[in-house]
mmCIF file of N, CA and C and ligand atoms in Angstrom:
data_model
loop_
_atom_site.group_PDB
_atom_site.id
_atom_site.type_symbol
_atom_site.label_atom_id
_atom_site.label_comp_id
_atom_site.label_asym_id
_atom_site.label_seq_id
_atom_site.Cartn_x
_atom_site.Cartn_y
_atom_site.Cartn_z
ATOM 1 N N UNK V 1 79.984 105.560 88.304
ATOM 2 C CA UNK V 1 80.740 104.385 89.265
ATOM 3 C C UNK V 1 81.944 104.257 88.639
ATOM 4 N N UNK V 2 82.898 103.984 88.997
ATOM 5 C CA UNK V 2 84.250 103.630 88.840
ATOM 6 C C UNK V 2 84.096 102.680 88.446
ATOM 7 N N UNK V 3 85.068 101.433 87.837
ATOM 8 C CA UNK V 3 85.006 100.593 87.605
ATOM 9 C C UNK V 3 86.223 99.427 89.015
ATOM 10 N N UNK V 4 85.179 98.664 89.783
ATOM 11 C CA UNK V 4 85.851 97.809 90.810
ATOM 12 C C UNK V 4 87.182 97.412 90.282
ATOM 13 N N UNK V 5 88.543 97.310 91.198
ATOM 14 C CA UNK V 5 89.814 96.664 90.766
ATOM 15 C C UNK V 5 88.673 94.713 90.962
ATOM 16 N N UNK V 6 89.384 93.622 90.502
ATOM 17 C CA UNK V 6 88.693 92.585 90.789
ATOM 18 C C UNK V 6 89.796 91.092 91.118
ATOM 19 N N UNK V 7 89.653 90.932 92.136
ATOM 20 C CA UNK V 7 90.963 89.780 92.740
ATOM 21 C C UNK V 7 90.222 88.690 92.559
ATOM 22 N N UNK V 8 91.369 87.753 92.140
ATOM 23 C CA UNK V 8 90.986 86.329 92.435
ATOM 24 C C UNK V 8 90.939 85.984 93.803
ATOM 25 N N UNK V 9 89.812 85.039 94.378
ATOM 26 C CA UNK V 9 90.019 84.642 95.988
ATOM 27 C C UNK V 9 90.887 84.349 96.149
ATOM 28 N N UNK V 10 91.427 84.836 97.597
ATOM 29 C CA UNK V 10 92.992 84.759 98.212
ATOM 30 C C UNK V 10 93.733 85.163 97.822
ATOM 31 N N UNK V 11 93.801 85.868 96.663
ATOM 32 C CA UNK V 11 94.959 86.823 96.903
ATOM 33 C C UNK V 11 94.508 88.441 96.393
ATOM 34 N N UNK V 12 94.014 88.714 97.309
ATOM 35 C CA UNK V 12 93.492 90.324 97.738
ATOM 36 C C UNK V 12 94.242 90.617 98.517
ATOM 37 N N UNK V 13 95.016 92.200 98.061
ATOM 38 C CA UNK V 13 96.062 92.701 98.231
ATOM 39 C C UNK V 13 96.045 93.155 99.603
ATOM 40 N N UNK V 14 97.116 93.188 100.505
ATOM 41 C CA UNK V 14 97.016 93.777 101.720
ATOM 42 C C UNK V 14 96.343 94.920 101.367
ATOM 43 N N UNK V 15 95.456 95.286 103.130
ATOM 44 C CA UNK V 15 95.567 96.587 103.330
ATOM 45 C C UNK V 15 93.633 96.479 102.555
ATOM 46 N N UNK V 16 93.127 95.653 102.186
ATOM 47 C CA UNK V 16 91.750 95.533 101.992
ATOM 48 C C UNK V 16 91.134 94.375 102.911
ATOM 49 N N UNK V 17 89.698 94.065 103.551
ATOM 50 C CA UNK V 17 89.203 93.402 104.297
ATOM 51 C C UNK V 17 87.802 93.481 103.909
ATOM 52 N N UNK V 18 87.243 91.833 103.764
ATOM 53 C CA UNK V 18 85.367 91.821 103.888
ATOM 54 C C UNK V 18 85.030 92.880 105.269
ATOM 55 N N UNK V 19 83.194 92.972 104.826
ATOM 56 C CA UNK V 19 83.463 93.616 105.764
ATOM 57 C C UNK V 19 83.240 92.841 107.211
ATOM 58 N N UNK V 20 83.090 91.506 106.618
ATOM 59 C CA UNK V 20 82.922 90.326 108.229
ATOM 60 C C UNK V 20 84.695 90.371 108.914
ATOM 61 N N UNK V 21 85.677 90.453 107.467
ATOM 62 C CA UNK V 21 86.595 90.785 108.042
ATOM 63 C C UNK V 21 86.933 91.918 108.909
ATOM 64 N N UNK V 22 86.744 92.994 108.532
ATOM 65 C CA UNK V 22 86.828 94.193 109.452
ATOM 66 C C UNK V 22 85.970 94.113 110.830
ATOM 67 N N UNK V 23 84.878 93.606 110.705
ATOM 68 C CA UNK V 23 84.142 93.177 111.444
ATOM 69 C C UNK V 23 85.279 92.438 113.346
ATOM 70 N N UNK V 24 85.715 91.373 112.205
ATOM 71 C CA UNK V 24 85.942 90.566 113.107
ATOM 72 C C UNK V 24 87.469 91.086 114.135
ATOM 73 N N UNK V 25 87.828 92.198 112.940
ATOM 74 C CA UNK V 25 88.773 93.145 113.743
ATOM 75 C C UNK V 25 88.660 94.443 114.659
ATOM 76 N N UNK V 26 87.626 94.047 114.689
ATOM 77 C CA UNK V 26 87.041 95.717 115.183
ATOM 78 C C UNK V 26 86.448 96.904 114.827
ATOM 79 N N UNK V 27 86.432 96.635 113.958
ATOM 80 C CA UNK V 27 86.557 97.841 112.273
ATOM 81 C C UNK V 27 84.682 97.533 111.522
ATOM 82 N N UNK V 28 84.648 99.071 111.138
ATOM 83 C CA UNK V 28 83.614 98.912 110.206
ATOM 84 C C UNK V 28 84.152 99.928 109.273
ATOM 85 N N UNK V 29 83.576 99.445 107.932
ATOM 86 C CA UNK V 29 83.217 100.395 106.649
ATOM 87 C C UNK V 29 83.701 101.850 107.081
ATOM 88 N N UNK V 30 82.549 102.383 107.789
ATOM 89 C CA UNK V 30 82.386 103.525 108.149
ATOM 90 C C UNK V 30 82.532 104.301 107.104
ATOM 91 N N UNK V 31 81.218 104.100 106.489
ATOM 92 C CA UNK V 31 80.950 105.338 105.324
ATOM 93 C C UNK V 31 81.388 105.061 103.834
ATOM 94 N N UNK V 32 82.476 104.263 104.115
ATOM 95 C CA UNK V 32 83.458 104.301 102.070
ATOM 96 C C UNK V 32 82.703 103.395 101.654
ATOM 97 N N UNK V 33 82.515 103.620 100.330
ATOM 98 C CA UNK V 33 82.559 102.747 99.216
ATOM 99 C C UNK V 33 83.131 101.491 99.073
ATOM 100 N N UNK V 34 82.581 100.415 98.626
ATOM 101 C CA UNK V 34 83.185 99.439 98.335
ATOM 102 C C UNK V 34 84.762 99.189 97.262
ATOM 103 N N UNK V 35 85.816 99.139 97.571
ATOM 104 C CA UNK V 35 87.109 100.046 97.006
ATOM 105 C C UNK V 35 87.333 98.485 95.852
ATOM 106 N N UNK V 36 86.867 97.192 96.667
ATOM 107 C CA UNK V 36 87.499 96.168 94.843
ATOM 108 C C UNK V 36 86.405 94.740 95.772
ATOM 109 N N UNK V 37 86.678 94.171 94.650
ATOM 110 C CA UNK V 37 85.893 93.355 94.311
ATOM 111 C C UNK V 37 86.494 91.394 94.298
ATOM 112 N N UNK V 38 86.168 90.955 95.211
ATOM 113 C CA UNK V 38 87.063 89.484 95.218
ATOM 114 C C UNK V 38 85.934 88.341 94.887
ATOM 115 N N UNK V 39 86.420 87.907 93.407
ATOM 116 C CA UNK V 39 85.780 87.083 93.121
ATOM 117 C C UNK V 39 86.345 85.116 92.949
ATOM 118 N N UNK V 40 85.479 84.534 93.399
ATOM 119 C CA UNK V 40 85.996 82.947 92.852
ATOM 120 C C UNK V 40 84.742 82.206 92.589
ATOM 121 N N UNK V 41 85.387 81.620 91.309
ATOM 122 C CA UNK V 41 84.665 81.380 89.992
ATOM 123 C C UNK V 41 84.368 80.321 90.733
ATOM 124 N N UNK V 42 82.779 79.660 89.910
ATOM 125 C CA UNK V 42 82.349 78.807 90.511
ATOM 126 C C UNK V 42 81.811 77.766 89.220
ATOM 127 N N UNK V 43 81.720 76.446 88.782
ATOM 128 C CA UNK V 43 81.082 75.939 88.105
ATOM 129 C C UNK V 43 79.665 75.988 87.539
ATOM 130 N N UNK V 44 79.548 76.120 85.976
ATOM 131 C CA UNK V 44 78.146 76.841 85.899
ATOM 132 C C UNK V 44 77.699 77.793 86.537
ATOM 133 N N UNK V 45 78.031 78.537 87.268
ATOM 134 C CA UNK V 45 77.596 79.633 87.798
ATOM 135 C C UNK V 45 78.318 80.795 87.745
ATOM 136 N N UNK V 46 78.089 81.998 87.771
ATOM 137 C CA UNK V 46 78.639 82.978 87.896
ATOM 138 C C UNK V 46 79.450 83.132 89.249
ATOM 139 N N UNK V 47 80.399 83.884 88.937
ATOM 140 C CA UNK V 47 81.630 83.482 90.607
ATOM 141 C C UNK V 47 80.736 84.187 91.402
ATOM 142 N N UNK V 48 81.524 83.961 92.772
ATOM 143 C CA UNK V 48 81.259 84.328 93.956
ATOM 144 C C UNK V 48 81.625 85.717 94.282
ATOM 145 N N UNK V 49 80.855 86.566 94.598
ATOM 146 C CA UNK V 49 81.572 88.301 94.839
ATOM 147 C C UNK V 49 81.505 88.561 96.143
ATOM 148 N N UNK V 50 82.640 88.823 96.999
ATOM 149 C CA UNK V 50 82.817 89.527 97.774
ATOM 150 C C UNK V 50 83.652 90.586 97.477
ATOM 151 N N UNK V 51 82.950 91.542 99.140
ATOM 152 C CA UNK V 51 83.411 92.933 98.404
ATOM 153 C C UNK V 51 84.349 93.724 99.416
ATOM 154 N N UNK V 52 85.065 93.885 99.006
ATOM 155 C CA UNK V 52 86.115 94.617 99.764
ATOM 156 C C UNK V 52 86.762 95.763 100.480
ATOM 157 N N UNK V 53 86.564 96.605 101.588
ATOM 158 C CA UNK V 53 86.821 97.552 101.748
ATOM 159 C C UNK V 53 87.844 98.002 102.148
ATOM 160 N N UNK V 54 88.743 99.657 102.136
ATOM 161 C CA UNK V 54 90.110 99.627 102.614
ATOM 162 C C UNK V 54 89.727 99.914 103.726
ATOM 163 N N UNK V 55 90.867 98.855 104.508
ATOM 164 C CA UNK V 55 91.403 98.875 105.981
ATOM 165 C C UNK V 55 91.694 100.474 106.683
ATOM 166 N N UNK V 56 92.599 100.612 105.962
ATOM 167 C CA UNK V 56 92.958 102.397 106.371
ATOM 168 C C UNK V 56 91.629 103.226 106.550
ATOM 169 N N UNK V 57 90.751 102.554 106.126
ATOM 170 C CA UNK V 57 89.482 103.997 105.648
ATOM 171 C C UNK V 57 88.540 103.642 106.908
ATOM 172 N N UNK V 58 88.391 102.374 107.289
ATOM 173 C CA UNK V 58 87.323 101.781 108.204
ATOM 174 C C UNK V 58 87.107 102.290 109.411
ATOM 175 N N UNK V 59 86.577 102.551 110.772
ATOM 176 C CA UNK V 59 86.600 103.027 111.623
ATOM 177 C C UNK V 59 86.279 102.311 112.199
ATOM 178 N N UNK V 60 86.960 102.379 113.891
ATOM 179 C CA UNK V 60 86.187 101.435 115.064
ATOM 180 C C UNK V 60 85.021 101.230 115.339
ATOM 181 N N UNK V 61 84.046 99.757 116.013
ATOM 182 C CA UNK V 61 83.101 99.677 116.329
ATOM 183 C C UNK V 61 83.431 100.325 117.757
ATOM 184 N N UNK V 62 84.349 100.470 118.540
ATOM 185 C CA UNK V 62 84.252 101.426 119.446
ATOM 186 C C UNK V 62 84.644 102.252 119.381
ATOM 187 N N UNK V 63 84.176 103.164 120.458
ATOM 188 C CA UNK V 63 85.452 104.855 120.000
ATOM 189 C C UNK V 63 86.755 104.434 119.990
ATOM 190 N N UNK V 64 87.455 105.555 119.288
ATOM 191 C CA UNK V 64 89.029 105.718 119.343
ATOM 192 C C UNK V 64 89.736 106.625 120.915
ATOM 193 N N UNK V 65 90.305 106.035 122.383
ATOM 194 C CA UNK V 65 91.042 106.531 122.590
ATOM 195 C C UNK V 65 91.863 106.980 121.772
ATOM 196 N N UNK V 66 92.487 108.585 122.571
ATOM 197 C CA UNK V 66 93.691 109.215 121.669
ATOM 198 C C UNK V 66 94.952 108.304 121.839
ATOM 199 N N UNK V 67 94.823 107.174 122.505
ATOM 200 C CA UNK V 67 96.036 106.412 122.556
ATOM 201 C C UNK V 67 95.785 105.525 121.622
ATOM 202 N N UNK V 68 95.029 104.825 121.676
ATOM 203 C CA UNK V 68 94.523 104.249 120.029
ATOM 204 C C UNK V 68 94.685 105.055 119.199
ATOM 205 N N UNK V 69 94.172 105.404 118.374
ATOM 206 C CA UNK V 69 94.945 106.601 117.400
ATOM 207 C C UNK V 69 96.000 106.773 117.144
ATOM 208 N N UNK V 70 97.058 107.325 118.227
ATOM 209 C CA UNK V 70 98.337 107.066 118.295
ATOM 210 C C UNK V 70 98.906 106.296 117.459
ATOM 211 N N UNK V 71 98.585 105.109 118.191
ATOM 212 C CA UNK V 71 98.883 103.862 117.962
ATOM 213 C C UNK V 71 98.947 103.150 116.586
ATOM 214 N N UNK V 72 97.636 103.710 116.019
ATOM 215 C CA UNK V 72 97.125 103.132 114.651
ATOM 216 C C UNK V 72 98.114 104.357 113.930
ATOM 217 N N UNK V 73 97.771 105.187 113.853
ATOM 218 C CA UNK V 73 98.476 105.795 113.015
ATOM 219 C C UNK V 73 100.208 105.917 112.776
ATOM 220 N N UNK V 74 100.425 105.985 113.938
ATOM 221 C CA UNK V 74 101.756 104.958 114.441
ATOM 222 C C UNK V 74 102.203 103.812 113.124
ATOM 223 N N UNK V 75 101.177 103.191 112.995
ATOM 224 C CA UNK V 75 101.416 101.693 112.414
ATOM 225 C C UNK V 75 101.054 102.286 111.354
ATOM 226 N N UNK V 76 100.473 103.017 110.651
ATOM 227 C CA UNK V 76 99.451 103.043 109.202
ATOM 228 C C UNK V 76 100.566 104.015 108.388
ATOM 229 N N UNK V 77 101.188 104.628 109.082
ATOM 230 C CA UNK V 77 102.567 105.102 108.388
ATOM 231 C C UNK V 77 103.474 104.360 107.937
ATOM 232 N N UNK V 78 103.727 103.568 109.025
ATOM 233 C CA UNK V 78 105.051 102.535 108.803
ATOM 234 C C UNK V 78 104.446 101.729 108.183
ATOM 235 N N UNK V 79 103.238 101.288 107.636
ATOM 236 C CA UNK V 79 102.978 100.164 106.407
ATOM 237 C C UNK V 79 102.671 101.122 105.215
ATOM 238 N N UNK V 80 102.902 102.673 105.126
ATOM 239 C CA UNK V 80 102.850 103.362 104.037
ATOM 240 C C UNK V 80 104.186 103.808 103.770
ATOM 241 N N UNK V 81 105.361 103.240 104.130
ATOM 242 C CA UNK V 81 106.975 104.106 104.166
ATOM 243 C C UNK V 81 107.287 102.978 103.209
ATOM 244 N N UNK V 82 107.820 103.350 102.067
ATOM 245 C CA UNK V 82 108.425 102.585 101.488
ATOM 246 C C UNK V 82 110.257 101.832 102.043
ATOM 247 N N UNK V 83 110.148 100.877 101.881
ATOM 248 C CA UNK V 83 111.466 100.311 103.050
ATOM 249 C C UNK V 83 112.562 100.876 101.724
ATOM 250 N N UNK V 84 112.433 101.010 100.438
ATOM 251 C CA UNK V 84 113.487 100.967 99.211
ATOM 252 C C UNK V 84 114.042 102.741 98.703
ATOM 253 N N UNK V 85 112.379 103.729 99.266
ATOM 254 C CA UNK V 85 113.039 105.087 98.717
ATOM 255 C C UNK V 85 112.333 105.722 100.283
ATOM 256 N N UNK V 86 112.476 105.284 101.107
ATOM 257 C CA UNK V 86 111.778 105.766 102.491
ATOM 258 C C UNK V 86 110.793 106.897 102.694
ATOM 259 N N UNK V 87 110.121 106.967 101.351
ATOM 260 C CA UNK V 87 108.517 107.737 101.078
ATOM 261 C C UNK V 87 107.163 106.841 101.605
ATOM 262 N N UNK V 88 106.475 107.857 102.757
ATOM 263 C CA UNK V 88 105.215 108.273 103.054
ATOM 264 C C UNK V 88 104.328 108.114 101.637
ATOM 265 N N UNK V 89 104.224 106.890 100.830
ATOM 266 C CA UNK V 89 103.463 107.087 99.490
ATOM 267 C C UNK V 89 102.624 107.232 99.935
ATOM 268 N N UNK V 90 101.320 107.289 100.706
ATOM 269 C CA UNK V 90 100.454 107.521 100.698
ATOM 270 C C UNK V 90 99.075 105.900 101.230
ATOM 271 N N UNK V 91 99.835 104.794 100.821
ATOM 272 C CA UNK V 91 98.768 103.919 100.454
ATOM 273 C C UNK V 91 100.143 103.063 101.149
ATOM 274 N N UNK V 92 99.397 101.875 101.370
ATOM 275 C CA UNK V 92 99.916 100.512 102.509
ATOM 276 C C UNK V 92 100.642 99.729 101.564
ATOM 277 N N UNK V 93 102.431 99.751 101.888
ATOM 278 C CA UNK V 93 102.819 98.305 100.509
ATOM 279 C C UNK V 93 102.162 97.352 100.828
ATOM 280 N N UNK V 94 102.411 97.017 99.540
ATOM 281 C CA UNK V 94 102.106 95.987 98.894
ATOM 282 C C UNK V 94 103.074 95.002 99.942
ATOM 283 N N UNK V 95 102.844 93.744 100.657
ATOM 284 C CA UNK V 95 104.068 92.618 100.739
ATOM 285 C C UNK V 95 104.115 91.930 99.494
ATOM 286 N N UNK V 96 103.100 92.363 98.642
ATOM 287 C CA UNK V 96 103.711 91.258 97.758
ATOM 288 C C UNK V 96 104.902 92.153 96.887
ATOM 289 N N UNK V 97 104.982 93.136 97.070
ATOM 290 C CA UNK V 97 105.770 93.819 96.134
ATOM 291 C C UNK V 97 107.252 94.430 97.409
ATOM 292 N N UNK V 98 106.746 94.404 98.766
ATOM 293 C CA UNK V 98 107.739 94.662 99.266
ATOM 294 C C UNK V 98 108.249 96.463 99.480
ATOM 295 N N UNK V 99 107.848 96.703 97.964
ATOM 296 C CA UNK V 99 108.389 98.175 97.786
ATOM 297 C C UNK V 99 107.084 99.142 97.366
ATOM 298 N N UNK V 100 107.370 100.555 97.676
ATOM 299 C CA UNK V 100 106.627 101.041 96.510
ATOM 300 C C UNK V 100 106.124 100.777 95.492
ATOM 301 N N UNK V 101 104.979 101.164 94.372
ATOM 302 C CA UNK V 101 105.092 100.240 93.217
ATOM 303 C C UNK V 101 105.922 101.078 92.235
ATOM 304 N N UNK V 102 106.719 102.286 92.365
ATOM 305 C CA UNK V 102 107.677 102.996 91.195
ATOM 306 C C UNK V 102 108.669 102.244 91.816
ATOM 307 N N UNK V 103 108.840 102.340 93.242
ATOM 308 C CA UNK V 103 110.378 101.655 92.927
ATOM 309 C C UNK V 103 110.080 100.241 92.735
ATOM 310 N N UNK V 104 109.021 98.841 92.842
ATOM 311 C CA UNK V 104 108.858 98.455 92.311
ATOM 312 C C UNK V 104 109.195 98.130 90.656
ATOM 313 N N UNK V 105 108.394 98.877 89.985
ATOM 314 C CA UNK V 105 108.125 99.235 88.188
ATOM 315 C C UNK V 105 109.981 99.563 88.125
ATOM 316 N N UNK V 106 110.815 100.011 89.190
ATOM 317 C CA UNK V 106 111.707 100.710 88.288
ATOM 318 C C UNK V 106 112.847 99.250 88.435
ATOM 319 N N UNK V 107 112.446 98.367 89.806
ATOM 320 C CA UNK V 107 113.404 97.322 90.186
ATOM 321 C C UNK V 107 113.269 95.854 88.837
ATOM 322 N N UNK V 108 111.511 96.357 88.488
ATOM 323 C CA UNK V 108 111.920 95.089 87.822
ATOM 324 C C UNK V 108 111.843 95.767 86.294
ATOM 325 N N UNK V 109 112.710 96.719 85.630
ATOM 326 C CA UNK V 109 112.545 97.602 84.484
ATOM 327 C C UNK V 109 114.121 97.115 84.585
ATOM 328 N N UNK V 110 114.799 97.406 85.737
ATOM 329 C CA UNK V 110 116.715 96.763 85.824
ATOM 330 C C UNK V 110 116.769 96.158 85.763
ATOM 331 N N UNK V 111 115.898 94.544 86.093
ATOM 332 C CA UNK V 111 116.624 93.231 86.309
ATOM 333 C C UNK V 111 115.984 92.793 84.627
HETATM 334 ZN ZN1 ZN H 201 109.736 103.840 96.734
#
């Protein structure tokens, strides 16, 4: 198994949710593997760990209707489309970057 990305508590990237958060949104992990870990450091003990799942791989708890699938697909395409280069980059654009990773890299090296 590959090494999971680890994020600090409250600094989880967009597009990830814990099982409990998925459940609150009417979703379930849907057979996907854990995509990342959240760690909250604790004094004199090991960190508190939560497992994150990818929201775009999650499955609804209730069966989807064609209309709901369509709305979800539309929303996903919008969230994967980089406003800078206009490409569907295949992952949700991180709001912290506001653009896809290559665009953010280019913007950073240009600065
Ligand atoms: Zn881009």
